[in-house]
């Protein structure tokens, strides 16, 4: 599993405050903690309330790269913020995200080519998120076609079937799982699959959020999920991930497999 740490996101109060007060230490500690918990990349999102998102993105990336050269997933809906972010990355970046809207695909697949970036493609368009896997697959096909059109290897595409909060969109979870399974057949090499895992528990009762996240992650891994934007610092979530991968024969069994994974 390719783990993209979700914590550097202005949606979180501590991050929003650190951006506002230009408190680098808070961001750098979050970056290092996620890396030590085995994140393979870090999502970077200035959050909805940022007054100057371009400046905030630049500040975040510079702060992070003072302490680690890890892969960054630039998480923004704004084209200029995206390009600023991509231009600053030391490692090969990830665009988070494109969707199946024509204009958006044109802009973001061009940027992926220009910056040699991987690209997350959401199975949504101007009409929103389809209610079933068939609708999601139609949009996934458009994203795969855009790879071909812009000369991007289909293995660089991470299809995101967009999981919605289970408390308000319960029928979607099983459709997302089916989309993950079916996505593999769209191209050779197969596109990868990713989820913004914590969406699934947003708005659910606090006492069940972590349980919902780790149960859904386990199910998604059983259906072939390749990557997740998730809380790598959640120990029980990581234990579930490692165990699910073990049972899918993605890790070699040994009696102390959790410790062995963390030592790698
Ligand atoms: N797909 C892609 N990118 C994404 C998402 C996605 N980026 C953003 C988001 N979704 C993934 N990141 C998060 C981060 C936090 C939460 C959900 C998704 C979250 N936070 C808690 C809440 O809102 O209840 C806690 C917030 C807090 O503690 O303040 O749920 O789907 N490609």
Coordinates of C-alpha atoms and ligand atoms in Angstrom, one line a residue:
X1 CA 0.0 0.0 0.0
X2 CA 1.2 3.4 -0.9
X3 CA 0.4 5.6 2.1
X4 CA -0.2 9.3 1.7
X5 CA -0.3 11.0 5.1
X6 CA -3.4 13.2 5.3
X7 CA -2.5 15.4 8.3
X8 CA -1.0 18.5 6.6
X9 CA -4.4 19.9 5.7
X10 CA -5.8 23.2 6.7
X11 CA -9.0 21.4 7.5
X12 CA -7.3 20.5 10.8
X13 CA -7.4 23.3 13.3
X14 CA -3.7 22.9 14.3
X15 CA -2.6 23.2 10.7
X16 CA -4.8 26.2 9.9
X17 CA -3.4 27.9 13.0
X18 CA 0.2 27.1 12.0
X19 CA -0.3 28.5 8.5
X20 CA -1.9 31.7 9.9
X21 CA 0.9 32.2 12.4
X22 CA 3.7 30.9 10.1
X23 CA 4.7 28.4 12.8
X24 CA 7.0 26.1 10.9
X25 CA 7.7 23.8 13.8
X26 CA 4.1 22.5 13.9
X27 CA 4.2 21.5 10.2
X28 CA 7.7 20.0 10.4
X29 CA 6.7 17.9 13.4
X30 CA 3.6 16.6 11.6
X31 CA 5.7 15.8 8.5
X32 CA 8.4 13.9 10.5
X33 CA 5.8 12.1 12.5
X34 CA 4.0 10.8 9.5
X35 CA 7.2 9.7 7.8
X36 CA 8.3 7.8 11.0
X37 CA 4.8 6.1 10.9
X38 CA 5.6 4.8 7.4
X39 CA 3.9 7.3 5.2
X40 CA 5.3 7.1 1.6
X41 CA 4.1 10.5 0.7
X42 CA 2.5 13.6 2.3
X43 CA -0.7 15.3 1.2
X44 CA -0.4 19.1 1.3
X45 CA -3.6 21.1 1.4
X46 CA -3.9 24.7 2.6
X47 CA -7.5 24.2 3.7
X48 CA -10.7 26.0 2.8
X49 CA -10.1 29.1 4.9
X50 CA -6.7 30.2 3.6
X51 CA -6.6 33.9 2.7
X52 CA -3.7 33.5 0.2
X53 CA -3.7 29.9 -0.9
X54 CA -0.7 30.3 -3.3
X55 CA 1.5 31.8 -0.6
X56 CA 0.3 29.3 2.0
X57 CA 1.1 26.4 -0.4
X58 CA 4.6 27.7 -1.0
X59 CA 5.2 28.2 2.7
X60 CA 4.0 24.7 3.6
X61 CA 6.1 23.0 0.9
X62 CA 9.3 24.9 1.9
X63 CA 8.7 24.2 5.6
X64 CA 8.2 20.4 4.9
X65 CA 11.2 20.2 2.6
X66 CA 13.5 21.6 5.2
X67 CA 13.1 18.4 7.1
X68 CA 12.3 15.7 4.5
X69 CA 12.5 15.1 0.7
X70 CA 9.5 12.7 0.7
X71 CA 7.0 12.7 -2.2
X72 CA 4.3 15.4 -1.9
X73 CA 0.7 15.2 -3.1
X74 CA -0.4 18.7 -4.0
X75 CA -4.0 18.9 -2.9
X76 CA -5.8 21.9 -4.3
X77 CA -8.6 22.7 -6.8
X78 CA -6.8 25.9 -8.0
X79 CA -4.7 25.6 -11.1
X80 CA -2.2 28.4 -10.1
X81 CA -1.7 26.9 -6.6
X82 CA -1.2 23.5 -8.2
X83 CA 1.5 24.8 -10.5
X84 CA 3.3 26.7 -7.8
X85 CA 3.3 23.6 -5.6
X86 CA 4.6 21.3 -8.4
X87 CA 7.4 23.7 -9.3
X88 CA 8.7 23.6 -5.7
X89 CA 8.7 19.8 -5.2
X90 CA 12.1 18.1 -4.9
X91 CA 10.8 14.6 -5.4
X92 CA 8.5 13.5 -8.3
X93 CA 5.1 15.0 -7.2
X94 CA 1.5 13.8 -7.2
X95 CA -1.3 16.0 -8.6
X96 CA -4.3 15.8 -6.2
X97 CA -6.5 16.0 -8.1
X98 CA -7.9 16.0 -11.6
X99 CA -11.5 14.9 -12.4
X100 CA -13.4 13.9 -15.6
X101 CA -14.4 17.5 -16.4
X102 CA -12.8 18.2 -19.9
X103 CA -11.4 21.6 -19.0
X104 CA -9.9 20.3 -15.8
X105 CA -8.4 17.2 -17.5
X106 CA -6.8 19.4 -20.2
X107 CA -5.2 21.7 -17.6
X108 CA -4.0 19.1 -15.1
X109 CA -2.8 16.4 -17.6
X110 CA -0.7 19.1 -19.2
X111 CA 0.8 19.9 -15.9
X112 CA 1.4 16.2 -15.2
X113 CA 3.4 16.0 -18.4
X114 CA 5.3 19.3 -17.8
X115 CA 6.3 18.4 -14.2
X116 CA 6.6 14.6 -14.7
X117 CA 4.0 14.1 -12.0
X118 CA 1.7 11.2 -11.1
X119 CA -1.9 12.2 -11.1
X120 CA -5.0 11.4 -9.0
X121 CA -8.2 11.4 -11.1
X122 CA -11.5 11.6 -9.2
X123 CA -14.4 9.8 -10.8
X124 CA -16.6 12.9 -10.8
X125 CA -17.4 15.7 -13.3
X126 CA -19.6 18.8 -13.5
X127 CA -22.6 16.7 -12.7
X128 CA -21.0 15.5 -9.5
X129 CA -20.3 12.0 -8.2
X130 CA -22.2 9.2 -9.9
X131 CA -24.3 7.1 -7.5
X132 CA -23.2 3.7 -8.7
X133 CA -20.0 1.9 -10.0
X134 CA -21.2 2.0 -13.6
X135 CA -21.3 5.8 -13.6
X136 CA -17.9 5.9 -11.9
X137 CA -16.4 3.5 -14.4
X138 CA -17.6 5.8 -17.3
X139 CA -15.7 8.7 -15.8
X140 CA -12.7 6.4 -15.0
X141 CA -12.5 5.5 -18.8
X142 CA -12.4 9.3 -19.7
X143 CA -9.4 9.7 -17.3
X144 CA -7.6 6.7 -18.8
X145 CA -8.3 8.1 -22.3
X146 CA -6.7 11.4 -21.1
X147 CA -3.5 9.6 -20.1
X148 CA -3.3 8.2 -23.6
X149 CA -4.0 11.6 -25.2
X150 CA -1.4 13.4 -23.1
X151 CA 1.2 10.7 -23.3
X152 CA 1.1 9.8 -19.6
X153 CA 1.7 6.1 -18.7
X154 CA -1.6 4.6 -17.3
X155 CA 0.4 3.3 -14.3
X156 CA 0.9 7.0 -13.3
X157 CA -2.9 7.5 -12.9
X158 CA -4.4 6.9 -9.5
X159 CA -8.2 6.5 -9.9
X160 CA -10.1 7.8 -6.9
X161 CA -13.7 6.5 -6.8
X162 CA -14.5 9.1 -4.1
X163 CA -15.8 7.7 -0.9
X164 CA -18.5 9.8 0.8
X165 CA -19.4 9.9 4.5
X166 CA -21.3 6.7 5.4
X167 CA -23.7 8.6 7.7
X168 CA -25.2 10.5 4.7
X169 CA -24.3 8.4 1.7
X170 CA -24.5 4.8 2.9
X171 CA -25.1 3.2 -0.5
X172 CA -21.9 4.6 -2.0
X173 CA -19.4 2.4 -0.1
X174 CA -20.1 -0.8 -1.9
X175 CA -20.1 1.0 -5.2
X176 CA -16.7 2.4 -4.5
X177 CA -15.4 -1.1 -3.7
X178 CA -16.7 -2.4 -7.0
X179 CA -15.1 0.5 -8.9
X180 CA -11.8 -0.4 -7.2
X181 CA -12.1 -4.0 -8.4
X182 CA -13.2 -3.1 -11.9
X183 CA -10.7 -0.3 -12.5
X184 CA -7.8 -2.7 -13.0
X185 CA -9.3 -3.9 -16.3
X186 CA -9.3 -0.4 -17.9
X187 CA -5.8 -0.4 -19.2
X188 CA -2.5 -2.2 -19.5
X189 CA -0.6 -1.3 -17.4
X190 CA -3.5 -1.1 -15.0
X191 CA -4.2 2.3 -13.4
X192 CA -3.7 2.4 -9.7
X193 CA -6.5 3.1 -7.2
X194 CA -6.6 5.5 -4.3
X195 CA -9.1 6.8 -1.7
X196 CA -9.4 9.7 0.7
X197 CA -10.1 7.2 3.5
X198 CA -11.2 9.5 6.3
X199 CA -14.1 10.9 4.2
X200 CA -16.0 7.7 5.0
X201 CA -16.3 8.6 8.7
X202 CA -16.7 12.3 8.5
X203 CA -19.7 13.4 10.5
X204 CA -20.0 10.0 12.2
X205 CA -20.0 9.7 16.0
X206 CA -16.5 10.3 17.3
X207 CA -16.4 7.0 19.2
X208 CA -16.8 5.1 15.9
X209 CA -14.8 7.2 13.4
X210 CA -11.5 5.2 13.8
X211 CA -13.4 1.9 13.6
X212 CA -15.2 2.9 10.4
X213 CA -11.9 4.0 8.8
X214 CA -10.1 0.8 9.6
X215 CA -12.9 -1.5 8.6
X216 CA -13.4 0.3 5.3
X217 CA -9.6 0.3 4.6
X218 CA -9.5 -3.5 5.3
X219 CA -12.4 -4.0 2.8
X220 CA -10.8 -1.8 0.2
X221 CA -7.5 -3.6 0.5
X222 CA -9.3 -6.9 0.0
X223 CA -10.7 -5.3 -3.2
X224 CA -7.3 -4.3 -4.5
X225 CA -6.7 -0.8 -3.3
X226 CA -3.2 0.4 -4.1
X227 CA -3.0 3.7 -2.2
X228 CA -4.8 5.7 0.5
X229 CA -4.7 9.3 1.8
X230 CA -5.1 8.4 5.5
X231 CA -3.9 9.1 9.0
X232 CA -0.6 7.2 9.1
X233 CA -0.3 8.2 12.8
X234 CA -3.3 6.1 13.8
X235 CA -1.6 3.0 15.1
X236 CA -4.7 0.7 15.0
X237 CA -5.4 1.8 11.5
X238 CA -1.9 1.0 10.5
X239 CA -2.1 -2.4 12.3
X240 CA -5.2 -3.2 10.3
X241 CA -3.5 -2.1 7.0
X242 CA -0.5 -4.3 7.6
X243 CA -2.6 -7.3 8.6
X244 CA -5.0 -6.9 5.6
X245 CA -1.9 -6.8 3.3
X246 CA -0.5 -9.9 5.0
X247 CA -3.8 -11.8 4.4
X248 CA -3.7 -10.7 0.8
X249 CA -0.2 -12.1 0.5
X250 CA 1.3 -8.6 -0.1
X251 CA 3.6 -9.1 2.9
X252 CA 5.5 -12.3 3.9
X253 CA 4.2 -13.9 7.1
X254 CA 6.4 -14.1 10.2
X255 CA 5.3 -14.3 13.8
X256 CA 6.2 -10.7 14.5
X257 CA 5.0 -9.3 11.2
X258 CA 3.8 -6.0 12.6
X259 CA 7.3 -5.3 14.1
X260 CA 8.9 -6.5 11.0
X261 CA 6.9 -4.1 8.8
X262 CA 7.7 -1.2 11.0
X263 CA 11.5 -2.0 10.9
X264 CA 11.6 -2.1 7.1
Ligands
LIG1 N1 -9.6 12.2 -2.4 C1 -8.5 12.9 -2.7 N2 -8.0 13.8 -1.9 C2 -8.6 14.2 -0.8 C3 -9.8 13.5 -0.4 C4 -10.3 12.5 -1.3 N3 -8.1 15.2 0.0 C5 -8.8 15.6 1.1 C6 -9.6 14.5 1.8 N4 -10.4 13.9 0.8 C7 -8.7 13.5 2.5 N5 -8.2 14.1 3.7 C8 -9.0 14.2 4.8 C9 -8.5 14.7 6.0 C10 -9.2 14.8 7.1 C11 -10.5 14.2 7.2 C12 -11.0 13.7 6.0 C13 -10.3 13.6 4.9 C14 -11.4 14.2 8.4 N6 -11.1 15.0 9.4 C15 -11.9 14.9 10.6 C16 -13.3 15.4 10.4 O1 -13.4 16.3 9.5 O2 -14.2 15.0 11.1 C17 -11.2 15.5 11.8 C18 -10.9 17.0 11.6 C19 -10.3 17.6 12.9 O3 -9.8 16.8 13.7 O4 -10.3 18.8 13.0 O5 -12.4 13.5 8.4 O6 -11.3 11.9 -1.0 N7 -7.9 12.5 -3.9

